[in-house]
Amino acid sequence: MSIVRKRSAANKAYIPSNNRDNQYILAEFQLSDDLLTQVYPDFSENNKQAYFQFYQNLSQLLFTLSNDFNVKSSVFVANDKLVRVRYSQEMHQWQTSQQILFYYDPQVHELQNSFFDANVKAKKITLLFLASGSDIRINAAEFHQKVAKLLRCYCQQLSLKENDIRVRDHQHITYDIFAKNKGCTSSVAHKLRSIEQRYQSQSVTLPEKNSAITYAIINLTINNRLLNMVDIDPSSNDPYNPLYTFLTDTFSMVAKRFNLNNGALIANGLVPIVRYSLHEIVSRVGELQMLGYNPEQSPCGLVSKWQADQLVDNVQFIFVATKLDGTDNRFGRFINQIEQAMRLLATELEMQADKEELMIRFHQHVAYNL
């Protein structure tokens, strides 16, 4: 049944017109002693805030070049934290011990800022570039090309080897699967081509050696209605085991029904981070749940991670595309399968489509050495 369903799924995905687009580009390079002495010849570890001027020089060069290349939002980060970007109507930044998160609206906000500890030598420097405007996906290739030119100029002025800079292009489409039930009747047809294919159509060629990964994360909010569907014993050592077992069983059932065999359920309070990896990785790194996949290999199966003695606010369902899901580098069918699976899951969980949200964020990433 699942094979038939997969073959019959439409190759185009119809995304609600009130969807949100995001694009951001990260450029990372190691902080070497040679770079330190070149940028700041008077450096001395004995000075108070020894690295301040060094970081200041690097960040000011970034901002100057951003203005020259008309890149409206750029950020300098030298604290070795994982950079993440999300949409928000209000611009703000939030830091944990391992992450630095940027919330912004690409149609409204612009940002030039730096984040570092002037007393600490970071292992690496991260440059963040945020796309702006209303046609993010349409202008993604142009933005990427603009940032690439800026980075080459940055390398030239610092005598950095271009190959030492790792570039990561992240793009998201976010929407509520139940948008139509809430009155959004219009939609936009997407074939959801790969980043490389879209860029080629606009005469922007990525290096042949690149790693790309496509996946979707669906966010399910845990509410009282859902809690009342299972028997929870507050006096038990693992009171929420029935809830997570129920969700895992339902997740596995709907995924297999629609031939989605590469993914995870995360309900342990950690932040899931999906990365391209030659070998499958499922590991905890502090507050992060690392999930490594090789899209060129066969599906790795479904995994579930939860902590039965803790109730989380949200459960994340993750589906990672393999080479079989991106026919001709198009992922419209993949998203349709996920939507069908999630609609069945919503039925099984007795969700109220006109009141509750089931948010899906479709990710496309590509990385290469400059």
Short mmCIF file of C-alpha atoms in Angstrom, two decimals, residues 34 46 64 93 100 110 117 124 127 149 162 167 206-207 222 278 318 331 358:
data_model
loop_
_atom_site.label_atom_id
_atom_site.label_comp_id
_atom_site.label_asym_id
_atom_site.label_seq_id
_atom_site.Cartn_x
_atom_site.Cartn_y
_atom_site.Cartn_z
CA ASP A 34 48.86 33.72 12.24
CA ASN A 46 48.47 40.05 29.33
CA THR A 64 32.25 47.58 5.81
CA GLN A 93 18.70 37.42 20.20
CA ILE A 100 22.93 31.74 19.94
CA GLU A 110 18.07 44.68 9.45
CA ASP A 117 34.00 37.52 24.78
CA LYS A 124 36.42 29.51 15.14
CA LEU A 127 29.93 35.10 9.96
CA LYS A 149 31.68 37.68 -3.54
CA GLU A 162 39.26 30.68 0.42
CA VAL A 167 29.93 28.06 3.60
CA LEU A 206 27.95 25.79 -6.72
CA PRO A 207 31.22 23.87 -6.35
CA ILE A 222 1.46 18.96 24.05
CA LEU A 278 28.69 10.08 6.01
CA ILE A 318 11.57 14.75 11.75
CA PHE A 331 10.96 17.30 -3.27
CA LEU A 358 0.67 21.55 13.22
#
